[in-house]
Coordinates of C-alpha atoms and ligand atoms in Angstrom, one line a residue:
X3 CA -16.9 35.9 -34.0
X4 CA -17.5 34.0 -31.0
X5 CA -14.7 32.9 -28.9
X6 CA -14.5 30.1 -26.7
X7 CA -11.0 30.1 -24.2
X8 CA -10.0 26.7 -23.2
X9 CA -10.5 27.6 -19.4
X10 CA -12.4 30.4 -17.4
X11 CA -13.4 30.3 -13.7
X12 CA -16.7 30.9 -12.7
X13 CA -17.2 33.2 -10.5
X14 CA -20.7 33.0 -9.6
X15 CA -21.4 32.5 -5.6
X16 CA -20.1 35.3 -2.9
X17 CA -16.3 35.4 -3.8
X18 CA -16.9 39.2 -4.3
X19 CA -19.3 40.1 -1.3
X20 CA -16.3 38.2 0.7
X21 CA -13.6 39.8 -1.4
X22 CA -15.0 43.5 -0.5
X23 CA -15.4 42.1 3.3
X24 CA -11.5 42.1 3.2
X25 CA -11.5 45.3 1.3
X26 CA -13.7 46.9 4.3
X27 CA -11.7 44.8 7.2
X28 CA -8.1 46.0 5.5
X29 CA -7.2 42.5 6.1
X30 CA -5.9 42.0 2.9
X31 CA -2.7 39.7 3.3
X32 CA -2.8 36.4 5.1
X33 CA -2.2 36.0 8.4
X34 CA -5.2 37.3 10.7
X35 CA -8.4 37.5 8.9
X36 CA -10.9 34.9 9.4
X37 CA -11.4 33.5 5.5
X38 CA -7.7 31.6 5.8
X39 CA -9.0 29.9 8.6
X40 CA -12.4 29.5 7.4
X41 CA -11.0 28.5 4.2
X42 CA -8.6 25.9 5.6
X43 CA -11.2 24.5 7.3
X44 CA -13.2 23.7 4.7
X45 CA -11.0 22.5 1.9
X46 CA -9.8 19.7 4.9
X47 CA -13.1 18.8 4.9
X48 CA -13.8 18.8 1.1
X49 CA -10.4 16.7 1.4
X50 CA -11.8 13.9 3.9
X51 CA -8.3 15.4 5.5
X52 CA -7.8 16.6 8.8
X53 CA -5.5 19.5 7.9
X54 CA -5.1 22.0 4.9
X55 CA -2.4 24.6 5.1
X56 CA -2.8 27.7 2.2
X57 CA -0.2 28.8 0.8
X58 CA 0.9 30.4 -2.4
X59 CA 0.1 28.5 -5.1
X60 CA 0.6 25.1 -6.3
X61 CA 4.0 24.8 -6.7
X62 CA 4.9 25.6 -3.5
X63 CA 2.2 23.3 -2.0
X64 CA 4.5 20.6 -3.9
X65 CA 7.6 22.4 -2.4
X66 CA 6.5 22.7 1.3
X67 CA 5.6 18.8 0.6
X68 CA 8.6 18.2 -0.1
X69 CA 10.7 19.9 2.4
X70 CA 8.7 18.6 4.9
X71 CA 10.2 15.1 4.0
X72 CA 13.7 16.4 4.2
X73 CA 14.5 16.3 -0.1
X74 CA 17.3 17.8 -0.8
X75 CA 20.7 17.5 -3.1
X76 CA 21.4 13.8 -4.3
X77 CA 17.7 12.6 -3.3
X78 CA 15.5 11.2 -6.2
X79 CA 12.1 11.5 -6.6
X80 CA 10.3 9.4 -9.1
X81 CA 7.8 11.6 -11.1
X82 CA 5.2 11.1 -14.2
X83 CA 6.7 12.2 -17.5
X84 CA 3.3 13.2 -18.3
X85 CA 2.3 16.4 -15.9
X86 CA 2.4 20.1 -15.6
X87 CA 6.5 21.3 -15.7
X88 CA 6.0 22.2 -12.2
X89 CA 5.8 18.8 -10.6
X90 CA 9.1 18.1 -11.9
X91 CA 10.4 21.8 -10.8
X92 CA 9.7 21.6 -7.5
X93 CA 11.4 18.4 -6.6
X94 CA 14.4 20.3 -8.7
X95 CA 13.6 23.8 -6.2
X96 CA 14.6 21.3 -3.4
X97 CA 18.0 20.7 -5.4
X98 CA 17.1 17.0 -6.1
X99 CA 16.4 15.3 -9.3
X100 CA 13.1 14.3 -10.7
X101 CA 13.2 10.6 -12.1
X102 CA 10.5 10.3 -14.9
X103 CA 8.2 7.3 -15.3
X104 CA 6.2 6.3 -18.5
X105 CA 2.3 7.0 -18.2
X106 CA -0.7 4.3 -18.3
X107 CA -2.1 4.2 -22.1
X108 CA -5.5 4.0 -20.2
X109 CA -5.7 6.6 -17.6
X110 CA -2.5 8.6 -19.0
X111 CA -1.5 8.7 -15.2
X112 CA 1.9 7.3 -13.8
X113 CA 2.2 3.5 -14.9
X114 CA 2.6 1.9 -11.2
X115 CA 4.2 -0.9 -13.2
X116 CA 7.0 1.0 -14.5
X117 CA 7.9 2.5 -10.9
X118 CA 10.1 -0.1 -9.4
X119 CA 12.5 -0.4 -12.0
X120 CA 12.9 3.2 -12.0
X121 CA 13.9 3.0 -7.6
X122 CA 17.6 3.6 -7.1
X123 CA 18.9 3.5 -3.8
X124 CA 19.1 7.3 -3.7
X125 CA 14.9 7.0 -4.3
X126 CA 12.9 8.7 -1.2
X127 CA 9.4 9.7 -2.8
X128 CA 6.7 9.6 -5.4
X129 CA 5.0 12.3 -6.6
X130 CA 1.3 10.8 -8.4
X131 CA 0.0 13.2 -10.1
X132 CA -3.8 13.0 -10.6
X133 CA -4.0 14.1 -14.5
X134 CA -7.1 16.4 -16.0
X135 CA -9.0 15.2 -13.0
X136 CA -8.5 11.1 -13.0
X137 CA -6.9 9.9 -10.1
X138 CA -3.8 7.5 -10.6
X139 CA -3.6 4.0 -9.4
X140 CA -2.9 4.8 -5.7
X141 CA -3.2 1.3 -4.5
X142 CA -0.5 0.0 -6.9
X143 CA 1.5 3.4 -5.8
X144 CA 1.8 2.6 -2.3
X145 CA 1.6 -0.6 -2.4
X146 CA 5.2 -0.1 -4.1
X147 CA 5.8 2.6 -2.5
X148 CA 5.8 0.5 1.0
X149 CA 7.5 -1.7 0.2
X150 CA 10.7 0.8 -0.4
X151 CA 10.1 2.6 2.3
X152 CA 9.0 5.8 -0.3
X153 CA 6.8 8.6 1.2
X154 CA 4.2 9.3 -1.4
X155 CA 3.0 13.0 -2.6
X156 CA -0.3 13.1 -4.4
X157 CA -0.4 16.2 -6.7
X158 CA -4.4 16.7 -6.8
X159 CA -3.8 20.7 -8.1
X160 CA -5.8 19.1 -11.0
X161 CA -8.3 16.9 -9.1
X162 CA -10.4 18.4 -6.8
X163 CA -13.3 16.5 -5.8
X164 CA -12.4 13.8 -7.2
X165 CA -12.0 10.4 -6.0
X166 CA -10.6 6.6 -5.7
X167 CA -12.1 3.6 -4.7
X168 CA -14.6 6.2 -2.8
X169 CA -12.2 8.4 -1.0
X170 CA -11.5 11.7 -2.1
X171 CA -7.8 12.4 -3.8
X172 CA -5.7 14.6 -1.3
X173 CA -6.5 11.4 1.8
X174 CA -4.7 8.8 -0.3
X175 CA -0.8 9.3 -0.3
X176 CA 1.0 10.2 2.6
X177 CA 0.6 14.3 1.9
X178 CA -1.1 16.6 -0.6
X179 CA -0.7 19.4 -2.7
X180 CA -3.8 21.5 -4.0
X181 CA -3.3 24.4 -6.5
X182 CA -6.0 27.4 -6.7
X183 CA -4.8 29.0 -9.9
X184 CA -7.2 30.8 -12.0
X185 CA -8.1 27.7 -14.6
X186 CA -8.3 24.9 -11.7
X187 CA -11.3 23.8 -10.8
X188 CA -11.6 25.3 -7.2
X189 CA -9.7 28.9 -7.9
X190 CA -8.7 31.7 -5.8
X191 CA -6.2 33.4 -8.7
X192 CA -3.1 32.4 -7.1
X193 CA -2.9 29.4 -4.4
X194 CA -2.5 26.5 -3.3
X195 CA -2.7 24.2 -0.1
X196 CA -1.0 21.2 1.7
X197 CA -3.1 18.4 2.9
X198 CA -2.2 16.2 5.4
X199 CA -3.9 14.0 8.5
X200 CA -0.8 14.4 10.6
X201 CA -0.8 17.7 13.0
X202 CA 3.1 17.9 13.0
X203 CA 3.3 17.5 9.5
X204 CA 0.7 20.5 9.3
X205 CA 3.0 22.9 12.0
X206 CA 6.0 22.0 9.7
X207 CA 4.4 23.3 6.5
X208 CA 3.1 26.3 8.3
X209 CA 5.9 27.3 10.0
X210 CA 8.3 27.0 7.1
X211 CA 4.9 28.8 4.9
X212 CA 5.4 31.7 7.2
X213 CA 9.2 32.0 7.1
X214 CA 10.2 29.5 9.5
X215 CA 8.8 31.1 12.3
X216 CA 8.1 29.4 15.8
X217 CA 4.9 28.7 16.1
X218 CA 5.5 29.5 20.0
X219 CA 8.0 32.6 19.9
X220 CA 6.5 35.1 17.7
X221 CA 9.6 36.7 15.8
X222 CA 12.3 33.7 16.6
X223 CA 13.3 31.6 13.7
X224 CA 14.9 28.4 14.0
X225 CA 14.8 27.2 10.6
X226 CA 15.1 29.0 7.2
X227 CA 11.7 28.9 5.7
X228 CA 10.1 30.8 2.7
X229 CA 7.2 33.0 1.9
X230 CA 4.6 31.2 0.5
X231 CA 1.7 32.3 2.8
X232 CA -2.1 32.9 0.8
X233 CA -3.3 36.3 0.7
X234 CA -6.4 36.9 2.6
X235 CA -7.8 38.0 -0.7
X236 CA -7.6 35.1 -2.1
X237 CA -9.0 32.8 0.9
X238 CA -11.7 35.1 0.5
X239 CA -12.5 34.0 -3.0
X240 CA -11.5 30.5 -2.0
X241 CA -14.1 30.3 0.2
X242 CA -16.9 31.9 -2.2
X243 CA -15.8 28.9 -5.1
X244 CA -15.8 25.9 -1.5
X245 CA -19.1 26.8 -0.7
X246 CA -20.2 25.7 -4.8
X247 CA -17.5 23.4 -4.9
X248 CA -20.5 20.3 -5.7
X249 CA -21.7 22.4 -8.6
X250 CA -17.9 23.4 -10.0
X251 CA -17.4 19.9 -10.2
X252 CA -20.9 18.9 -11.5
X253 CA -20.4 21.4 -14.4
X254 CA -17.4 19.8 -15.6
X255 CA -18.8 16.4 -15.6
X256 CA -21.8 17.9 -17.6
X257 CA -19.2 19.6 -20.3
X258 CA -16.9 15.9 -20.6
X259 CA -20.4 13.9 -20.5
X260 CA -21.4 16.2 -23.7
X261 CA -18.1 15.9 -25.2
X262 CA -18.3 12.4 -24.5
X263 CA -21.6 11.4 -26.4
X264 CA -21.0 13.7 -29.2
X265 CA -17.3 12.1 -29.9
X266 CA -17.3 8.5 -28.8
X267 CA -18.2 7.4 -32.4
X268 CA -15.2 9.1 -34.3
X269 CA -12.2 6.6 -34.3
X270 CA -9.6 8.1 -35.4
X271 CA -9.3 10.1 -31.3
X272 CA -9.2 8.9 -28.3
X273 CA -11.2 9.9 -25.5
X274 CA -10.4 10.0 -21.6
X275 CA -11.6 6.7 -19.4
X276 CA -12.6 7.0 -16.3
X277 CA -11.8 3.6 -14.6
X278 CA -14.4 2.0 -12.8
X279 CA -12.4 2.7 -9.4
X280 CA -12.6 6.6 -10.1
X281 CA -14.9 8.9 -10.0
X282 CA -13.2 11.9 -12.4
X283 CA -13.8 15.6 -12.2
X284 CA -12.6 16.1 -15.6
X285 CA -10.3 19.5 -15.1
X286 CA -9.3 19.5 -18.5
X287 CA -11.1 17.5 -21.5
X288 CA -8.4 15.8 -23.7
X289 CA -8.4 14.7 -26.5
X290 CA -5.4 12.0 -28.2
X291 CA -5.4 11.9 -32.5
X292 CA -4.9 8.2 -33.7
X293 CA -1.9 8.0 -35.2
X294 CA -3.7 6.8 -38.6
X295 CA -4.7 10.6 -38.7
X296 CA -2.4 12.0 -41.1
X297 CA -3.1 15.6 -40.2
X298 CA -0.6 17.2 -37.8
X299 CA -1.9 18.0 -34.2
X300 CA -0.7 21.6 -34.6
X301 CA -2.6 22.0 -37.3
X302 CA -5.7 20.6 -35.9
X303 CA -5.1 23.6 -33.1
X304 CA -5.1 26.4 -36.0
X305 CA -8.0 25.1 -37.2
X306 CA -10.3 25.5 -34.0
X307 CA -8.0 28.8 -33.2
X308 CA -9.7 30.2 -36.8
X309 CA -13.0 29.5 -35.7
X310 CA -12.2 30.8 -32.4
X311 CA -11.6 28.5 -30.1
X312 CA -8.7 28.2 -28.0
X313 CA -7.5 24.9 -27.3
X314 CA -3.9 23.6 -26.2
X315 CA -1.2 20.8 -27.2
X316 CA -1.3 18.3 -24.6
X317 CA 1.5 19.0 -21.8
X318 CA 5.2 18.4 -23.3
X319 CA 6.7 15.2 -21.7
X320 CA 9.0 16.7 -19.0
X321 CA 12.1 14.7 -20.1
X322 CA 12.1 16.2 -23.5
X323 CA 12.2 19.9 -22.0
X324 CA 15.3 21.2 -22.2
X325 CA 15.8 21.6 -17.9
X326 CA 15.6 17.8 -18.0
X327 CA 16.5 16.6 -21.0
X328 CA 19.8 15.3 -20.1
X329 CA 18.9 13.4 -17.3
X330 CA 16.5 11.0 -19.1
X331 CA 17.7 7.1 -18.8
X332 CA 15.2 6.0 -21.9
X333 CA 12.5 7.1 -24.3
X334 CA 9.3 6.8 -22.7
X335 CA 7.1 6.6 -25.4
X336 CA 3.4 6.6 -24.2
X337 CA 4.5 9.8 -22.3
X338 CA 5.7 11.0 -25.6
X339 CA 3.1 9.5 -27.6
X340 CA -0.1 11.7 -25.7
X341 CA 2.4 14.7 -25.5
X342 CA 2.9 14.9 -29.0
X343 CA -1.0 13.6 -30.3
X344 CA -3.2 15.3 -27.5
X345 CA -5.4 18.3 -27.3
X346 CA -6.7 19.9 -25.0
X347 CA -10.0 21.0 -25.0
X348 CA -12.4 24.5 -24.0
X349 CA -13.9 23.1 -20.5
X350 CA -15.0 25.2 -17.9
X351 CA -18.1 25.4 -15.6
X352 CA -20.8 27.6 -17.2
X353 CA -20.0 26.5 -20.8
X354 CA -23.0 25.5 -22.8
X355 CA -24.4 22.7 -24.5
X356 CA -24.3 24.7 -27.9
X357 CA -20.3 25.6 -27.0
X358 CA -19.6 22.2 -26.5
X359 CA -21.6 20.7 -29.8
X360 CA -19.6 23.8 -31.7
X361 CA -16.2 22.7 -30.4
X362 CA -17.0 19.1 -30.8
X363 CA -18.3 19.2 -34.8
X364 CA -15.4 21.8 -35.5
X365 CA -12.3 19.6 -34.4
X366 CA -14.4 16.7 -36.5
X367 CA -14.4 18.6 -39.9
X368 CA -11.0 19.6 -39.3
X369 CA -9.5 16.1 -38.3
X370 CA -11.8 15.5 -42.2
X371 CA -12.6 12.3 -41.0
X372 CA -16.9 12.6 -40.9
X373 CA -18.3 11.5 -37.4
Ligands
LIG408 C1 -1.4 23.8 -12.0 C2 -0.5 22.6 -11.6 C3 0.6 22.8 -10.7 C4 1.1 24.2 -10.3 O1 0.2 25.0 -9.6 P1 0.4 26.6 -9.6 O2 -0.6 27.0 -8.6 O3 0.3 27.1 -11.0 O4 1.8 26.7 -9.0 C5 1.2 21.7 -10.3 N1 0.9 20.5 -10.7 C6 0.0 20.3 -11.6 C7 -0.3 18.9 -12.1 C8 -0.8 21.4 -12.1 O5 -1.7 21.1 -13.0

């Protein structure tokens, strides 16, 4: 049978002439080999950014973020309900709380709406998350965000490439957080990288990257940092997959665009917008059953899984999990709504037209509903 995973990176440029260049240099960790730096460089470009620091992966791009702005025990940071776990974990590695906000209905993103009520005097930051490749509202973010004096963190390690308004995610909130994991749409296996146009800001993360050493006293450590430097490795690869990055993203706007045509006329799901003040790069193509569906979402996933495909539920809502369960004020029910009735679907660059039309026609015969 043929088998179709839900995500694959594409591998296709000169990640492994570049990856046996570090092989042959036997600079294999971060630190002096030229693809961090070259790699840097060009993802703070791709970013419209004037600095990108690498680092480990994504979650401690979110962490470095967020030490940089001091977070720490009693702080609050107001987070989407609807995201990966590891938004929510990172404000918790700082020892602060995560406070979860209900999601848009339209772009599933954090609802800017809902994000005042939710400010407590203990409130420092947002973290807007950039879901499946659709930027969140960022105007209406730090609009409020402003006005509370709230630093705000995009989290674009689903988003790369795309953009708001006309400027690229990861130059829109205050600081960024990339992640280069093996099903993102810019991959290096494990990594991720802090964006930011402010040069101290930049030091910071890469001093405590590098365990808090002083970036003018080799081997003196005034602070307590972490490990979270890239390997050279990976830069290497990173570099290979920035110098395609136009077709990465093209290929996944090919795959949704398919997906698109082929399901916009079954109502009983609901497709992913893109608003007409975002240009999406579609990491992930999701899917939400109408609730008039009687069949059960997990079944739905069997089905394809029998015909092998792989697909996935929708992310959990983080309040439900049981890390954060008690902390939860109210039920946030769109959150919980597209958590319980999405699916996610195969996308990856290099998937073809006849991949797509099999995935698409086999999730309509087994939601039975014709299309
Ligand atoms: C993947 C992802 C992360 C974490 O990235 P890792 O590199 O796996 O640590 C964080 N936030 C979101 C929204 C993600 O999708």
């Amino acid at each position: 049978m043929h088998r179709i995973p839900v995500g694959r990176p594409a591998l296709v440029g000169n990640e492994k002439a570049y990856v046996m260049e570090c092989m042959d240099s036997t600079w294999i960790s971060g630190g002096g080999g030229k693809f961090i730096d070259q790699f840097e460089s060009l993802f703070a470009s791709f970013c419209g950014s004037k600095h990108a620091v690498s680092c480990a992966n994504g979650t401690a791009a979110l962490h470095l973020a967020l030490l940089v702005y001091g977070v720490g025990p009693g702080d609050e940071i107001i987070v989407p309900a609807l995201t990966f776990v590891a938004t929510a974990n990172a404000v918790r590695h700082c020892g602060a709380s995560p406070v979860f906000v209900d999601s848009d209905p339209g772009t599933w993103t954090i609802d800017p709406a809902l994000i005042e009520q939710a400010i407590t005097p203990r409130t420092r930051g947002v973290i807007a998350v950039h879901l499946f490749g659709h930027s969140a509202d960022m105007d209406a973010i730090m609009d409020v965000a402003r006005r509370h004096d709230l630093f705000v963190i995009e989290d674009a390690a689903e988003a790369h490439g795309a953009s708001y308004k006309g400027r690229p995610v990861g130059s829109l909130g205050d600081i960024a957080a990339f992640s280069f994991y093996a099903n993102k749409i810019i991959a290096t296996g494990e990594g991720g990288a802090v964006v930011t146009d402010d040069a101290s800001v930049a030091e910071k993360v890469r001093q405590l990257a590098g365990h808090g050493m002083d970036p003018n006293r080799r081997y003196w450590f005034p602070v307590v940092g972490y490990n979270y430097r890239m390997s050279h490795i990976a830069a290497a690869i990173g570099v290979g997959q920035l110098e395609m990055a136009e077709w990465h993203i093209g290929q996944r706007r090919m795959v949704a665009a398919l997906y698109l045509r082929r399901l916009t006329s079954v109502e009983e799901i609901v497709l992913p917008v893109e608003m007409p003040w975002a240009t999406s790069v579609y990491w992930m193509f999701s899917v939400i059953l109408s609730n008039k569906l009687a069949v059960h979402r997990d079944d739905v996933i069997l089905q394809l899984a029998d015909q092998g495909i792989e697909t996935r539920p929708m992310f959990p809502a983080i309040h439900t999990l049981p890390p954060y369960r008690d902390a939860t004020r109210s039920s946030l029910p769109v959150a919980e709504h597209l958590a319980n009735r999405g699916i996610t679907l195969p996308t990856w660059a290099g998937m073809t037209e006849d991949e797509v039309e099999f995935v698409a026609s086999t999730l309509i015969s087994a939601l039975a509903c014709g299309g």
